[in-house]
PDB file of C-alpha atoms in Angstrom:
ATOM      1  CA  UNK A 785     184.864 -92.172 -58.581  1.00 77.00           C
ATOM      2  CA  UNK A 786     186.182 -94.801 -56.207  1.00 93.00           C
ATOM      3  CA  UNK A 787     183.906 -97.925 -55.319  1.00 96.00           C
ATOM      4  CA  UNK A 788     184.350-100.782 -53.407  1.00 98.00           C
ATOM      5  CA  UNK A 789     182.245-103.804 -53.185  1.00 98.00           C
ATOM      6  CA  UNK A 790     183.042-106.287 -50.628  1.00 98.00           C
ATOM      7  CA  UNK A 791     182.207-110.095 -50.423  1.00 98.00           C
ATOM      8  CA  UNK A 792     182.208-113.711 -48.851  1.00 98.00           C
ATOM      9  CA  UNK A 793     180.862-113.079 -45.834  1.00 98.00           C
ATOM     10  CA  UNK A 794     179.191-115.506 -44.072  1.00 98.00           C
ATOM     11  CA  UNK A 795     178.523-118.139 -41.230  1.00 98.00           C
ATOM     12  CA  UNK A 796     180.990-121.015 -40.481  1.00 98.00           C
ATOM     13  CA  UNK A 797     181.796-123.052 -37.712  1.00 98.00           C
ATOM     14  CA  UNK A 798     185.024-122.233 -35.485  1.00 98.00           C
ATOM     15  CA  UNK A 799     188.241-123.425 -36.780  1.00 98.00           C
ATOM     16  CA  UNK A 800     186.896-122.971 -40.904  1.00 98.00           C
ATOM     17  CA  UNK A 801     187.660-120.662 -43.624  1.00 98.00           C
ATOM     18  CA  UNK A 802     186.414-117.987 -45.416  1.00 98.00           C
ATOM     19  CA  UNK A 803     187.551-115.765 -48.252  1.00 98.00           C
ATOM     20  CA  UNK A 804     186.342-112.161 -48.561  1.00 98.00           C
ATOM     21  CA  UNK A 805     187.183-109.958 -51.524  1.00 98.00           C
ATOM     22  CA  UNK A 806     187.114-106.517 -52.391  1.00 98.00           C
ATOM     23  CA  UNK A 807     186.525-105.454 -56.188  1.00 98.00           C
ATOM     24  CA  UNK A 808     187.548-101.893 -56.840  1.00 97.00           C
ATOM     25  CA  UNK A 809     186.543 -99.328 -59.413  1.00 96.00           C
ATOM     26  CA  UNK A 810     188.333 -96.139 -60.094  1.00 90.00           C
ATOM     27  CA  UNK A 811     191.949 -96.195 -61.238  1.00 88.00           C
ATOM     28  CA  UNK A 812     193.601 -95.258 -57.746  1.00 92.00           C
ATOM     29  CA  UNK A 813     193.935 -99.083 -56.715  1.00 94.00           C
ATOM     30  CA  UNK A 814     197.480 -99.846 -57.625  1.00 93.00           C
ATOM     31  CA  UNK A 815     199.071 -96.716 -55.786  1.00 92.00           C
ATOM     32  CA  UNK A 816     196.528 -97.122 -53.062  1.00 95.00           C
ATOM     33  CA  UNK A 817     197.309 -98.822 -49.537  1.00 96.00           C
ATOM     34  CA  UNK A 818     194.565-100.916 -49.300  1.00 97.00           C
ATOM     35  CA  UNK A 819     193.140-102.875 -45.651  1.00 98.00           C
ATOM     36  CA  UNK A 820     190.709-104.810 -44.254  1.00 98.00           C
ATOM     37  CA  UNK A 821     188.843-103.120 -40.868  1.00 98.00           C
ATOM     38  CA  UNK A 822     186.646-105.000 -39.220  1.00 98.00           C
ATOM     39  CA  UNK A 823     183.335-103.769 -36.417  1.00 98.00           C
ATOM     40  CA  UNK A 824     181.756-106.010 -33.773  1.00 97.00           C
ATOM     41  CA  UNK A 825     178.912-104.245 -32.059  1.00 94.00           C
ATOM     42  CA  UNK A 826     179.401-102.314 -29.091  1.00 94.00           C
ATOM     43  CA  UNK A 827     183.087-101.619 -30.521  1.00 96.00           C
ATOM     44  CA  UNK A 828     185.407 -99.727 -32.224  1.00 97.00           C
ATOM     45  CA  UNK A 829     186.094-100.707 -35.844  1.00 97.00           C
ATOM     46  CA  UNK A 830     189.860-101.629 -35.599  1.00 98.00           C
ATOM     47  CA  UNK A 831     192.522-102.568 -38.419  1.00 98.00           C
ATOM     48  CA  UNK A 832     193.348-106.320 -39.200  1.00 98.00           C
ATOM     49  CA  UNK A 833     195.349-106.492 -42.522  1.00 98.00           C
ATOM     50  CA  UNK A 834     197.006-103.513 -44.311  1.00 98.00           C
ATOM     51  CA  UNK A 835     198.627-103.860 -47.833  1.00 97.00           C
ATOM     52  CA  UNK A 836     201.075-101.354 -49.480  1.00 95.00           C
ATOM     53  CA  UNK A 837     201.144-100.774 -53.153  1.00 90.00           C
ATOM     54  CA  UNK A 838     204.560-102.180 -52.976  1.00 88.00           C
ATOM     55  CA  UNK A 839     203.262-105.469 -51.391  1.00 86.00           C
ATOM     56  CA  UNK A 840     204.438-105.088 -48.036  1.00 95.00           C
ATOM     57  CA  UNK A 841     201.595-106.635 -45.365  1.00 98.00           C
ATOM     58  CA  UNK A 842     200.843-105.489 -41.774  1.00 97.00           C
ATOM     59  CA  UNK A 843     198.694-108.031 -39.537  1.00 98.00           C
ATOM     60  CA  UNK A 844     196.520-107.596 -36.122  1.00 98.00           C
ATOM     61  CA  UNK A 845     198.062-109.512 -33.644  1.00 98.00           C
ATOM     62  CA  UNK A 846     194.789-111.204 -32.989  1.00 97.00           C
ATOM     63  CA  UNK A 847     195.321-112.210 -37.047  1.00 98.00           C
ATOM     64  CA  UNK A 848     198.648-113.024 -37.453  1.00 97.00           C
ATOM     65  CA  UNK A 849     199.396-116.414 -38.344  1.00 97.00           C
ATOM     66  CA  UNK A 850     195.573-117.444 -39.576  1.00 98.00           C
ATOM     67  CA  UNK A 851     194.719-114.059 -42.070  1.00 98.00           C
ATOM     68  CA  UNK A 852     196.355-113.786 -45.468  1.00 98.00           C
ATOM     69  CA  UNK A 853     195.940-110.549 -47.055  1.00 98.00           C
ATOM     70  CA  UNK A 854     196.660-110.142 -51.054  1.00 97.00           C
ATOM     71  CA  UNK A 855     195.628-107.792 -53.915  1.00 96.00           C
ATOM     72  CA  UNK A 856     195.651-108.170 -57.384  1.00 95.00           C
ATOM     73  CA  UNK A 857     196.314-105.282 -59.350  1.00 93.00           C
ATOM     74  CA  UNK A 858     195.350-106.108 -62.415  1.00 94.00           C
ATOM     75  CA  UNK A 859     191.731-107.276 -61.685  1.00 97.00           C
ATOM     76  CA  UNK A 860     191.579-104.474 -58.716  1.00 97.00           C
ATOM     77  CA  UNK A 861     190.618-106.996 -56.130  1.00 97.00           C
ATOM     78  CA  UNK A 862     191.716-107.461 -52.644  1.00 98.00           C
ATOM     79  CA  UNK A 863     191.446-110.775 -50.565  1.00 98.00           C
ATOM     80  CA  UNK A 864     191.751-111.797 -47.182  1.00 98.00           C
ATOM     81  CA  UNK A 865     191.698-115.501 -46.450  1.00 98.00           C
ATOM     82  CA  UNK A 866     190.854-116.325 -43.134  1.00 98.00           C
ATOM     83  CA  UNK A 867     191.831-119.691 -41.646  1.00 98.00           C
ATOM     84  CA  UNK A 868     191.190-120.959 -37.980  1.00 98.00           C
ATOM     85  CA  UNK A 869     188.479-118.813 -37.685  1.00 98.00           C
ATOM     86  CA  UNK A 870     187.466-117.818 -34.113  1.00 98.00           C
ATOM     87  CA  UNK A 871     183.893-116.410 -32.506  1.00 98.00           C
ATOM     88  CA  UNK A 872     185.733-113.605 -31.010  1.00 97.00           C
ATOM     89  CA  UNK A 873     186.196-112.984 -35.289  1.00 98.00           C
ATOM     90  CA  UNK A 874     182.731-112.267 -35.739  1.00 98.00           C
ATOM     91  CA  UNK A 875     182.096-108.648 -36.622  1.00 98.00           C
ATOM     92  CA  UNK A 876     181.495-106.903 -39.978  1.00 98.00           C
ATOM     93  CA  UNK A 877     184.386-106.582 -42.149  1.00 98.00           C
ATOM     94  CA  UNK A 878     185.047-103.683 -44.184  1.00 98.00           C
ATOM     95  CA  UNK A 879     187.454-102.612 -47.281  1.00 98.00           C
ATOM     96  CA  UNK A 880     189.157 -99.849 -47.092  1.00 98.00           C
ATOM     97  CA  UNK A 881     191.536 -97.714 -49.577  1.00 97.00           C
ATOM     98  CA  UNK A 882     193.779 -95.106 -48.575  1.00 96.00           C
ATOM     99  CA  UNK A 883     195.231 -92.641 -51.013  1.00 94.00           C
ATOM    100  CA  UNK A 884     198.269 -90.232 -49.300  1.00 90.00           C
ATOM    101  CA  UNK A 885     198.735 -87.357 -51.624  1.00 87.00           C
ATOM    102  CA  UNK A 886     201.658 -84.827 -50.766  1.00 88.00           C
ATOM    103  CA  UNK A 887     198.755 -82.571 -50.131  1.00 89.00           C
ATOM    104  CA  UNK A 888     195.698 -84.964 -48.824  1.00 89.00           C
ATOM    105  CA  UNK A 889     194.539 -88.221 -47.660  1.00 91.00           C
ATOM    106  CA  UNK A 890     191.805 -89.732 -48.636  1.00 93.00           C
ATOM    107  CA  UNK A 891     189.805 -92.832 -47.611  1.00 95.00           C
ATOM    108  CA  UNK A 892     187.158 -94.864 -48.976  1.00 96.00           C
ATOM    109  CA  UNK A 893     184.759 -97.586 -47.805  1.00 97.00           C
ATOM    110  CA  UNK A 894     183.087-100.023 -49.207  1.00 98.00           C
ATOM    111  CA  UNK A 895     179.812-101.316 -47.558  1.00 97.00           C
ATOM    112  CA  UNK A 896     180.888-104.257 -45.396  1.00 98.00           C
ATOM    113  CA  UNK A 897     180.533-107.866 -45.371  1.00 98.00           C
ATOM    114  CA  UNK A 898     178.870-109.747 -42.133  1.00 98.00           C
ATOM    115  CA  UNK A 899     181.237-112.534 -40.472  1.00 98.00           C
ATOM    116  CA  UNK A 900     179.563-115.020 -37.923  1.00 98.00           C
ATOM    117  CA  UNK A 901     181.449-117.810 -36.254  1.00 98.00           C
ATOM    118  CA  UNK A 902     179.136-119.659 -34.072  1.00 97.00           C
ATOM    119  CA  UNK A 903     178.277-123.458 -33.757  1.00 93.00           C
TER     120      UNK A 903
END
């Protein structure tokens, strides 16, 4: 019964900011490991902020330094606030949660969120 709805997406200029969040449904979110994938065409969708349910963060080395990622348990929401946005950034960005059960993994996805940085 997990669903995630992802938004913020948008067009801005290089160097600006966006915020996209993430609003989950379900009651897996607070012992989930939640990230933020993102897809350009013609590539593979790679990982570019993970966050534990503990609060521990893991960054892309393309986003370290200008991507924040946060969660808020209580409202089920995760962010990522991008700064210095770049137009190799551009792709479609995706939520995702992971659950890691002793005897299975799951995933879930929510629909994506288009990201264009262009003059």
């Amino acid at each position: 019964q997990v669903q995630l709805v992802e938004s913020g997406g948008g067009l801005v200029q290089p160097g600006g900011s966006l915020r996209l969040s993430c609003v989950a449904s379900g009651s897996f979110f607070s012992i989930a490991t939640m990230g933020w994938y993102r897809q350009a065409p013609g590539k593979q969708r790679e990982l570019v902020a993970a966050s534990t349910r503990d609060g521990n963060t893991n960054y892309a080395d393309s986003a370290k330094g200008r991507f924040t990622i946060s969660r808020d348990n209580v409202k089920k929401t995760l962010y990522l606030q991008m700064n210095s946005l770049k137009p190799e950034d551009t792709a479609s960005y995706y939520c995702n949660l992971h659950l890691a059960f002793p005897t299975r993994a799951n995933d879930y996805w929510g629909q994506g969120t288009q990201v264009t940085v262009s003059s």
